[in-house]
XYZ file of C-alpha atoms in Angstrom:
692
model
C 127.279 56.467 55.984
C 124.108 56.089 57.675
C 126.608 55.830 60.568
C 127.745 59.369 59.517
C 124.484 60.649 59.541
C 123.673 59.262 62.953
C 122.268 61.763 66.149
C 125.548 60.534 68.223
C 128.108 61.508 65.467
C 126.486 64.599 65.066
C 126.212 65.336 68.779
C 130.080 64.484 68.755
C 130.911 67.110 66.255
C 129.059 69.898 67.858
C 130.573 68.935 70.923
C 134.158 68.977 69.249
C 132.935 72.039 67.656
C 132.009 73.853 70.817
C 135.341 72.918 72.594
C 137.253 74.025 69.569
C 135.398 77.639 70.040
C 136.099 77.323 73.782
C 139.969 76.852 73.058
C 139.637 80.015 70.589
C 138.387 81.832 72.916
C 141.062 81.238 75.580
C 143.984 81.412 73.078
C 142.582 84.625 72.075
C 142.020 86.238 75.072
C 145.174 86.159 76.261
C 146.846 86.589 72.690
C 145.131 89.730 72.781
C 146.761 90.598 75.897
C 150.499 89.348 75.566
C 150.116 91.663 72.512
C 148.927 94.389 73.793
C 151.982 94.265 76.612
C 154.150 93.837 73.793
C 155.398 90.573 74.226
C 155.560 89.562 70.502
C 157.907 92.716 69.709
C 161.713 91.629 68.381
C 163.069 93.094 71.160
C 160.707 91.800 73.517
C 162.600 90.155 76.731
C 161.447 89.505 80.572
C 165.176 90.843 81.600
C 164.231 94.532 79.425
C 162.272 96.966 81.626
C 161.534 98.952 79.319
C 159.613 96.722 77.107
C 157.056 96.242 79.912
C 155.718 100.027 78.787
C 155.752 99.911 74.988
C 152.126 99.854 74.804
C 148.849 102.186 74.036
C 148.122 102.431 77.755
C 151.548 103.795 78.914
C 152.154 105.963 76.117
C 148.303 107.419 76.917
C 149.921 107.486 80.539
C 153.092 109.521 79.441
C 151.282 111.671 76.988
C 148.846 113.239 80.080
C 151.819 113.698 82.516
C 153.086 115.685 79.392
C 150.136 117.667 79.360
C 149.960 118.447 82.752
C 153.470 119.975 82.981
C 153.276 121.976 80.198
C 149.921 123.473 81.933
C 151.481 123.519 85.080
C 154.733 125.789 83.816
C 152.499 127.942 81.924
C 150.369 128.464 84.999
C 153.254 129.447 87.124
C 154.166 131.568 84.394
C 151.829 133.463 84.527
C 150.768 133.678 88.555
C 153.675 134.237 90.703
C 151.791 133.141 93.766
C 150.180 130.265 91.881
C 146.486 129.586 94.499
C 146.544 127.081 96.830
C 143.650 124.619 95.560
C 145.329 124.543 91.629
C 149.143 124.041 93.409
C 147.742 121.281 95.657
C 145.731 119.527 92.295
C 148.416 119.534 90.107
C 151.060 118.691 93.356
C 148.325 115.774 93.892
C 149.150 114.482 89.975
C 152.300 115.110 89.192
C 154.123 114.134 92.708
C 151.591 110.707 93.173
C 152.873 109.070 89.769
C 155.791 106.828 88.633
C 156.893 109.302 86.498
C 158.875 112.823 86.698
C 159.312 115.413 84.405
C 162.694 117.289 83.377
C 162.001 120.820 81.582
C 164.654 121.728 79.098
C 164.637 124.882 77.481
C 167.313 126.078 74.326
C 167.855 129.634 74.780
C 170.775 130.577 72.323
C 172.588 127.310 72.338
C 172.154 127.493 76.079
C 170.225 124.309 77.677
C 168.392 124.665 80.887
C 167.395 121.647 82.898
C 164.711 122.447 85.103
C 162.588 119.709 87.242
C 159.048 120.475 86.861
C 157.029 120.814 90.360
C 161.085 120.615 91.861
C 160.515 116.691 92.121
C 164.007 115.312 92.668
C 164.655 112.231 90.141
C 166.787 109.383 91.844
C 168.793 106.824 90.837
C 165.880 104.331 90.655
C 164.251 106.678 87.458
C 165.520 105.795 83.977
C 164.791 107.826 81.114
C 161.496 107.256 79.110
C 161.112 109.325 76.450
C 161.416 112.966 75.096
C 158.675 115.168 74.132
C 159.121 118.484 72.099
C 155.962 120.720 72.928
C 157.697 124.158 70.941
C 160.663 125.042 69.225
C 162.441 125.768 72.312
C 160.780 123.941 74.917
C 161.044 119.724 75.488
C 160.129 117.272 78.319
C 162.300 114.417 79.344
C 160.024 111.829 81.095
C 161.824 109.530 83.339
C 159.665 106.380 85.096
C 160.555 104.839 88.355
C 161.461 101.642 87.619
C 160.149 100.661 91.541
C 156.645 101.419 90.721
C 155.918 102.733 93.684
C 152.284 103.941 92.581
C 149.823 101.988 90.948
C 148.820 103.015 87.720
C 149.106 101.711 83.815
C 152.776 100.762 84.169
C 152.463 98.650 86.834
C 149.470 97.463 85.566
C 151.257 96.522 82.239
C 154.110 94.954 84.315
C 152.059 92.673 86.149
C 149.978 91.760 83.163
C 153.274 91.171 81.228
C 154.689 89.296 84.013
C 151.587 87.009 83.601
C 151.231 86.360 79.840
C 155.177 86.220 79.056
C 155.952 82.902 79.995
C 153.178 81.526 78.171
C 153.265 84.211 75.093
C 153.527 81.684 72.577
C 151.345 78.539 73.597
C 148.138 80.811 73.210
C 148.494 81.152 69.458
C 149.128 77.443 69.198
C 146.115 76.944 71.332
C 143.918 79.471 69.464
C 145.209 77.885 65.885
C 144.922 74.192 67.453
C 141.380 74.833 68.156
C 140.553 76.639 65.157
C 141.856 73.621 62.986
C 139.531 71.156 65.006
C 136.698 73.379 64.437
C 137.151 73.688 60.515
C 137.321 70.003 60.510
C 134.187 69.842 62.664
C 132.266 72.294 60.862
C 133.292 70.054 57.171
C 131.630 67.413 59.030
C 128.835 69.278 59.618
C 128.099 70.553 56.349
C 128.830 67.330 55.233
C 125.589 66.312 56.694
C 123.493 68.960 57.201
C 119.959 68.451 56.621
C 120.446 64.389 56.620
C 118.432 62.315 58.476
C 119.706 60.242 60.768
C 117.165 57.286 59.961
C 117.261 57.391 56.126
C 119.789 59.753 55.278
C 117.114 61.743 53.170
C 116.900 65.970 52.747
C 114.817 67.006 55.698
C 114.214 70.386 56.378
C 113.572 70.806 60.049
C 113.289 74.144 62.234
C 115.840 76.503 61.271
C 116.250 75.502 57.761
C 112.830 76.297 57.366
C 112.951 80.312 57.796
C 113.287 81.760 54.549
C 117.077 81.740 53.618
C 117.205 85.708 52.184
C 115.400 86.807 55.962
C 118.197 84.651 57.459
C 120.842 86.237 55.423
C 120.090 89.786 55.675
C 119.722 89.458 59.495
C 122.692 87.686 59.739
C 124.503 90.599 57.396
C 122.878 92.820 60.010
C 124.291 91.467 63.007
C 127.662 90.766 61.723
C 127.863 94.595 60.820
C 126.997 95.676 63.881
C 129.632 93.168 65.824
C 132.510 94.258 63.367
C 131.524 98.189 63.602
C 131.805 97.276 67.591
C 135.479 95.895 66.683
C 136.561 99.599 65.536
C 137.701 101.662 68.306
C 140.437 102.814 70.235
C 142.419 100.549 72.287
C 142.162 100.733 76.214
C 144.434 103.112 77.881
C 144.870 100.452 80.708
C 145.467 97.269 81.572
C 142.113 96.663 83.733
C 140.316 97.863 80.589
C 142.308 95.331 78.256
C 140.810 92.835 80.194
C 137.261 93.515 79.149
C 138.086 94.981 75.955
C 140.027 91.251 75.224
C 136.699 89.216 76.487
C 134.596 91.502 74.277
C 136.686 91.170 71.483
C 137.081 87.521 71.594
C 133.215 87.183 72.543
C 132.722 89.400 69.288
C 134.682 87.127 66.402
C 133.505 83.941 68.091
C 129.387 84.968 67.989
C 130.759 86.140 64.007
C 132.308 83.061 63.633
C 129.300 80.976 64.826
C 126.650 82.570 62.902
C 128.902 82.550 59.860
C 128.909 78.707 60.369
C 125.291 79.048 60.927
C 124.440 80.513 57.969
C 126.675 77.997 55.796
C 125.310 75.222 57.346
C 121.406 76.557 56.291
C 122.732 77.162 52.658
C 124.213 73.487 52.304
C 121.741 71.788 53.332
C 119.394 73.769 50.627
C 121.536 73.600 48.158
C 121.709 69.380 48.617
C 117.654 69.624 48.705
C 117.928 72.308 45.555
C 115.689 74.792 47.229
C 118.268 77.132 48.114
C 116.168 79.853 45.176
C 112.622 78.716 46.317
C 113.563 78.831 50.030
C 113.933 82.749 49.997
C 111.158 85.348 49.691
C 112.353 87.042 46.652
C 112.915 83.782 44.788
C 109.577 82.471 45.666
C 107.515 85.327 44.637
C 109.590 85.788 41.174
C 108.500 81.900 40.826
C 105.115 83.089 41.121
C 105.380 86.122 39.041
C 106.835 83.709 36.247
C 103.830 80.930 36.548
C 101.478 83.887 36.186
C 102.893 85.447 33.548
C 103.437 82.256 31.432
C 99.712 81.395 32.097
C 99.254 85.147 30.862
C 100.848 84.130 27.976
C 99.393 80.916 26.892
C 95.745 82.405 27.546
C 96.585 85.177 25.325
C 97.723 82.568 22.507
C 94.434 80.226 22.853
C 92.267 83.053 23.123
C 93.717 84.595 19.275
C 94.036 81.389 17.576
C 90.683 80.587 18.946
C 89.146 83.432 17.446
C 91.041 82.913 13.864
C 89.598 79.519 13.966
C 86.091 80.670 14.602
C 86.542 83.629 12.084
C 87.431 81.344 9.290
C 84.333 79.254 10.077
C 81.485 81.638 10.815
C 81.402 79.943 14.403
C 80.984 81.471 18.276
C 84.098 81.278 19.708
C 84.398 78.662 21.929
C 85.882 77.785 25.549
C 88.553 75.714 25.433
C 90.654 73.408 27.848
C 93.581 75.902 27.154
C 91.801 78.792 28.700
C 90.418 76.556 31.842
C 94.075 76.138 32.322
C 95.321 79.260 32.308
C 92.770 80.310 34.376
C 93.342 77.514 36.690
C 96.423 79.533 38.561
C 94.911 82.975 38.055
C 90.928 82.928 38.914
C 89.247 85.160 36.341
C 90.445 88.161 34.945
C 89.280 90.339 32.328
C 92.144 89.853 29.710
C 91.833 92.721 26.980
C 92.882 91.832 23.499
C 96.527 93.332 23.271
C 99.563 92.162 25.210
C 100.229 95.049 26.970
C 97.165 94.931 28.836
C 97.541 91.331 29.424
C 101.164 91.586 30.745
C 100.329 94.174 33.400
C 96.901 92.343 34.473
C 99.537 89.183 34.936
C 101.824 91.626 36.682
C 99.268 92.476 39.299
C 97.810 89.202 39.839
C 101.068 87.939 40.501
C 102.043 90.282 43.255
C 98.808 90.343 44.931
C 99.457 86.737 44.768
C 102.926 86.845 46.082
C 101.420 89.376 48.850
C 99.142 86.670 49.944
C 101.570 84.423 50.246
C 103.613 86.277 52.231
C 101.049 87.387 54.517
C 100.340 83.272 54.499
C 103.944 82.821 55.301
C 104.326 85.262 58.582
C 100.300 84.080 59.442
C 101.437 80.342 60.026
C 105.083 81.232 61.554
C 106.347 80.586 64.637
C 104.797 83.014 67.195
C 108.844 82.798 68.684
C 110.055 83.606 65.444
C 107.842 86.714 64.704
C 108.628 88.144 68.179
C 112.544 87.525 67.460
C 112.145 89.194 64.312
C 109.874 92.108 65.614
C 112.420 92.797 68.278
C 115.714 92.834 66.122
C 113.780 95.240 63.563
C 112.554 97.597 66.564
C 116.131 97.185 67.906
C 117.836 97.933 64.251
C 115.124 100.770 64.105
C 115.777 102.195 67.455
C 119.670 102.687 67.113
C 119.792 103.938 63.480
C 116.964 106.602 64.902
C 119.302 107.177 68.120
C 122.172 107.855 65.996
C 120.735 110.248 63.809
C 118.983 112.105 66.409
C 122.290 113.848 67.564
C 122.106 115.485 64.339
C 118.881 116.037 63.214
C 115.700 116.723 65.312
C 113.520 115.289 62.731
C 114.974 111.952 63.264
C 114.542 112.376 67.250
C 111.311 113.399 66.619
C 111.356 109.720 64.657
C 112.794 108.387 67.181
C 110.209 109.767 69.960
C 107.154 108.654 68.178
C 108.510 105.154 67.560
C 109.177 105.113 71.106
C 105.894 105.725 71.635
C 104.234 103.155 69.233
C 106.145 100.231 71.094
C 105.128 101.417 74.101
C 101.434 101.464 72.960
C 102.225 98.059 70.949
C 103.373 96.222 74.049
C 100.399 97.665 76.299
C 98.241 96.629 74.272
C 99.947 93.042 74.061
C 99.962 92.702 77.784
C 96.083 93.564 78.036
C 95.615 90.984 75.401
C 97.611 88.529 77.246
C 95.889 89.623 80.610
C 92.572 88.820 78.950
C 93.626 85.322 77.466
C 94.991 84.921 81.164
C 91.924 85.818 83.202
C 89.701 83.803 80.932
C 91.619 80.640 81.372
C 91.493 81.156 84.720
C 87.297 81.372 84.871
C 87.260 78.102 82.720
C 89.743 76.116 84.647
C 87.342 77.415 87.929
C 84.988 75.706 85.707
C 82.853 78.490 84.088
C 82.470 76.936 81.180
C 79.756 79.521 79.588
C 82.327 82.038 80.125
C 83.558 83.412 76.118
C 87.014 85.160 75.683
C 86.189 88.296 73.555
C 88.577 87.982 70.812
C 87.795 91.473 69.146
C 90.960 93.559 67.943
C 93.377 90.980 69.445
C 96.636 89.814 67.512
C 96.361 86.921 64.661
C 98.016 84.590 67.475
C 96.399 85.690 70.744
C 92.882 85.375 68.513
C 93.637 81.672 67.555
C 94.693 81.396 71.280
C 91.668 82.145 72.300
C 89.496 80.296 69.875
C 90.960 77.764 70.806
C 90.148 78.232 74.277
C 86.670 79.195 73.598
C 86.486 75.744 71.920
C 87.730 73.882 74.846
C 84.804 75.430 76.971
C 82.429 74.201 74.343
C 84.064 70.199 74.276
C 83.879 70.408 78.007
C 80.349 71.943 78.157
C 79.067 68.776 75.497
C 81.247 66.404 77.426
C 79.666 67.662 81.200
C 76.325 67.337 79.369
C 77.051 64.044 78.009
C 78.162 62.961 81.280
C 75.036 64.512 83.700
C 72.885 62.582 80.993
C 74.587 59.081 81.625
C 74.957 60.239 85.156
C 70.989 60.559 84.813
C 69.886 57.161 82.767
C 72.203 55.130 85.155
C 70.217 56.483 88.296
C 66.989 56.428 86.487
C 67.883 52.574 85.383
C 68.908 52.101 89.380
C 65.327 53.434 90.685
C 63.576 51.285 87.634
C 65.440 48.062 88.558
C 64.951 48.652 92.442
C 61.281 49.196 92.335
C 61.086 45.682 90.057
C 62.962 44.149 92.573
C 61.341 45.673 95.603
C 58.102 44.489 94.769
C 59.316 40.059 95.023
C 61.322 41.465 97.812
C 58.049 42.098 99.546
C 56.605 39.348 99.017
C 59.430 37.366 100.182
C 59.304 39.471 103.704
C 55.995 38.752 103.896
C 56.175 34.682 103.455
C 58.952 35.183 105.531
C 56.930 36.175 108.347
C 54.046 33.752 107.496
C 56.815 31.078 108.770
C 57.472 32.381 111.718
C 53.855 31.845 112.450
C 53.874 28.912 111.475
C 54.882 25.696 113.738
C 58.220 24.252 112.878
C 59.898 21.613 114.796
C 63.224 21.548 113.353
C 66.066 23.784 114.890
C 68.002 24.057 111.679
C 64.617 25.334 109.876
C 64.190 28.077 112.245
C 68.068 29.178 111.926
C 67.576 29.103 107.876
C 64.307 31.231 108.352
C 66.560 33.511 110.409
C 69.010 34.164 108.084
C 66.482 34.642 105.377
C 65.150 37.407 107.329
C 67.954 39.186 108.163
C 69.188 39.021 104.684
C 66.099 39.779 103.308
C 65.886 42.965 105.578
C 69.549 43.860 104.216
C 68.228 43.388 101.087
C 65.698 46.091 101.934
C 67.703 48.528 102.858
C 70.453 48.028 100.219
C 67.117 49.212 97.925
C 65.874 51.537 99.797
C 69.591 53.300 99.920
C 70.089 52.599 96.083
C 66.632 54.780 95.575
C 67.208 57.208 97.492
C 70.579 58.179 96.202
C 69.230 57.852 93.112
C 66.711 60.502 93.676
C 68.579 62.542 95.769
C 71.330 62.963 93.157
C 68.710 63.782 90.308
C 67.210 66.389 92.194
C 63.489 64.005 92.151
C 63.082 64.022 96.321
C 60.245 66.914 96.851
C 61.594 69.123 99.912
C 58.988 70.295 102.709
C 61.308 72.756 104.345
C 59.969 74.389 107.458
C 61.432 76.040 110.511
C 62.975 72.636 112.489
C 64.212 72.569 115.451
C 67.886 70.455 115.419
C 69.021 70.562 118.742
C 65.610 68.377 119.791
C 65.626 66.271 116.435
C 69.591 65.393 117.236
C 68.358 64.411 120.564
C 65.440 62.000 119.199
C 67.580 60.447 116.782
C 70.704 59.943 119.364
C 68.256 58.653 121.945
C 67.129 55.831 119.385
C 70.399 54.734 118.930
C 71.521 54.897 122.793
C 70.966 51.165 122.839
C 73.349 50.197 120.068
C 76.060 52.686 121.213
C 75.568 50.705 124.512
C 76.273 47.431 123.027
C 78.956 48.852 121.254
C 80.513 50.276 124.319
C 80.512 53.476 122.482
C 79.880 56.471 125.083
C 78.011 59.698 123.584
C 78.647 62.547 124.675
C 75.837 65.621 123.428
C 76.341 69.148 123.164
C 73.299 71.457 122.848
C 72.689 75.259 123.574
C 70.504 75.783 125.877
C 69.164 78.813 123.151
C 68.328 75.658 120.727
C 68.645 77.479 116.875
C 66.355 76.756 114.536
C 67.453 75.714 110.587
C 65.078 76.168 108.062
C 64.981 72.334 106.519
C 62.335 69.247 105.843
C 62.629 67.329 109.283
C 62.231 64.120 107.512
C 65.232 64.324 105.283
C 67.167 65.827 108.138
C 66.297 62.693 110.248
C 67.462 60.472 107.513
C 71.055 62.359 107.489
C 71.059 61.526 111.436
C 69.939 58.263 111.028
C 73.046 57.426 108.063
C 76.072 59.208 110.572
C 74.919 57.730 113.653
C 74.529 54.389 111.807
C 77.929 54.693 110.390
C 79.364 55.469 113.859
C 77.916 52.627 115.090
C 79.202 50.262 112.404
C 83.017 51.880 112.165
C 83.765 53.332 115.889
C 85.748 51.756 117.747
C 84.870 50.116 121.095
C 85.469 51.868 124.490
C 85.778 55.199 122.827
C 83.746 58.484 123.318
C 81.502 59.901 120.032
C 81.079 63.621 120.048
C 78.074 65.633 118.894
C 78.128 68.996 119.019
C 75.455 71.535 118.191
C 76.742 75.230 117.994
C 75.642 78.323 116.277
C 78.184 81.214 114.866
C 77.739 84.150 112.524
C 74.079 83.247 111.567
C 75.014 79.628 110.766
C 74.273 76.794 112.971
C 76.889 73.872 113.184
C 76.922 70.460 113.502
C 79.668 68.101 114.258
C 79.729 64.532 114.406
C 83.507 62.996 115.549
C 84.516 59.400 116.237
C 87.694 56.976 116.825
C 87.673 54.525 113.498
C 88.407 51.503 114.359
C 90.479 50.263 111.284
C 93.163 52.050 109.748
C 91.482 54.425 107.286
C 93.513 54.463 103.820
C 91.832 56.903 101.852
C 91.152 60.051 101.413
C 88.107 62.122 102.467
C 87.052 62.587 98.910
C 87.278 58.640 98.098
C 85.207 57.944 100.919
C 82.672 60.375 99.748
C 82.018 58.350 96.437
C 79.566 56.096 96.789
C 79.545 52.109 97.137
C 82.988 53.142 99.050
C 83.186 51.650 102.485
C 86.006 52.751 105.169
C 85.763 49.252 106.429
C 88.513 47.887 103.373
C 87.942 44.322 104.420
C 84.169 44.516 104.300
C 83.421 42.912 107.764
C 80.733 44.879 108.779
C 77.940 45.791 107.286
C 76.974 48.699 104.612
C 76.516 49.514 100.904
C 78.916 52.420 101.046
C 76.036 54.757 100.336
C 75.295 56.612 103.960
C 77.747 59.345 103.148
C 77.015 59.751 99.627
C 72.912 60.048 100.741
C 73.552 61.910 103.444
C 75.823 64.826 101.651
C 73.074 64.845 98.504
C 70.075 65.363 101.134
C 72.171 67.828 102.624
C 72.888 69.964 99.718
C 69.221 69.729 98.659
C 68.311 71.498 101.538
C 71.157 74.287 100.488
C 73.231 73.298 103.668
C 77.060 72.129 103.019
C 78.573 69.156 103.942
C 82.282 68.145 105.259
C 84.323 65.341 106.032
C 87.756 65.484 107.579
C 89.845 62.458 108.125
C 92.905 62.634 110.838
C 94.667 59.624 111.266
C 92.171 57.467 113.073
C 89.668 60.819 113.993
C 86.813 60.925 111.835
C 84.727 64.188 111.521
C 81.461 65.055 110.115
C 80.494 68.705 109.574
C 77.240 69.986 108.604
C 76.718 73.979 108.060
C 72.958 75.200 107.368
C 71.687 78.777 107.540
C 70.204 79.740 111.041
C 67.046 80.987 111.196
C 65.852 84.381 113.661
C 63.702 83.807 116.083
């Protein structure tokens, strides 16, 4: 049986049901058109030209033509010389048609036949019908079988010729599709509510909505759809096509709603929760429990009072009272049953109202909005119908429109408040709290969740900062501990240089030891610097600093190393050198790190551009070079600590130079930018300019 409850089986049944609905729609659509043009009449035949026109549209056209013919005859009798405008209007209508009319008058047994408007009735016209308009006057209507004018008759003929050949296929298609749909629906009723995994009854989604709410909504919607079907038939074939589409869609919608209602009803019956899943049933069950507990309370109290009166002891509290109060709360009961009954009834009603409020509060917001929209639409429709007859109803409609406008506007303002709050939180403003006053309950809960997220993020950021601070303190302490023995190693290496050592290999060992100890010292210094810069433990002595002069000195110190790497340095500094507010010692360290990186990673035989320029109260220092190795990582990753542009690590370096330079720049309230474009590597330092 579990195979029947499987998802593929249910999906196949739903697919068959959808196909059957499509088949019923197609068959119903063309069947309605065939019925409209008379394909199912006893004498219907493609060879009978008059059979095309036995429909509402054609008869409406004939009735209108007879009415206009009568109006023209009456007007021409009253006016010997009809006005030019009236004559043109009637002539345009009466002659530009496939119909012609002959007025027949009976006067003392003498019949007079007069063509209306003097029209000529040729052999291609056949008699369509006769219309008696008075005791002595009638009109014979003739139809042009060639149908030279595009009117209801020509449209009916075209529609008849379209649907007549397959007229019997349409009801067969609709019937077969209906049979398949019924079988599929019965299968879905059998498996309704069954879990594919266990076969047990499981209620999800649609089945969890109160059954009486579903029933009321479906009855209202189906009633409106059924009322839409109660109307006159269209008066032309083109309108009939649209009417057939709407009619079929209307009927299919009703069928789908009925099937959905039956599906959930069967599932609830299987789970034995049909009554309990209704709001009215839940209220009745609650009232019954309250009343039963009240009766227990009254009986228990009366029995205890009798027993206590007989023994002369005080009335004790017995478990029965406590049991009654578990479900009711504390109630001050009177001694008579009527008071107890009404007190229990009131308590039950209050409990039921609380349950309904709790149910509505925890309902999905989509269902809330959907239900509210349906109620408002129905109320507006009802008021709109009544407003045409009653001024009071019109006033109620206006008031409801204003209330809906205000409610939607208030809802939109709250959504905008949530949107702006979310944007501020996303931008890192963790101290911002979304105001939750006077908000709808669901939006208020969402705002509380966003505020809770900001609190959690703030705590996480604080923990992260604390962790970073502890790591840097550990690095600083360890670096200081390592620095002391390293200083001793460097000193003893210097002493070994002064000692006469004949072994050439020993001298090479000393040189390696000196080189590596210097490298280790540089690494430890970098670690200490990055720790201090990140935690803000570096003291900044900012003063007026000539950045151009400092830049020339640093480039001059690196000129020998640049020439050794075959790098051509092009330094551009304006004549009126701008000043910046910075610490010259830290600025020198920044230049030292950046030029050291250029020496390590720039491609030999290329140019290095170093520019200093002033613009808009800013001083911009840029360094550009071509990288020797391919840069396969982004600029953001290069700014991380211990990350090097040389992935093979064939060059010396700790990967801390850029990080230290950025931290020192930010300590002096500058901005540090890094851009990578292919092999082009560009550093930009941005400081505030000091006026002279």
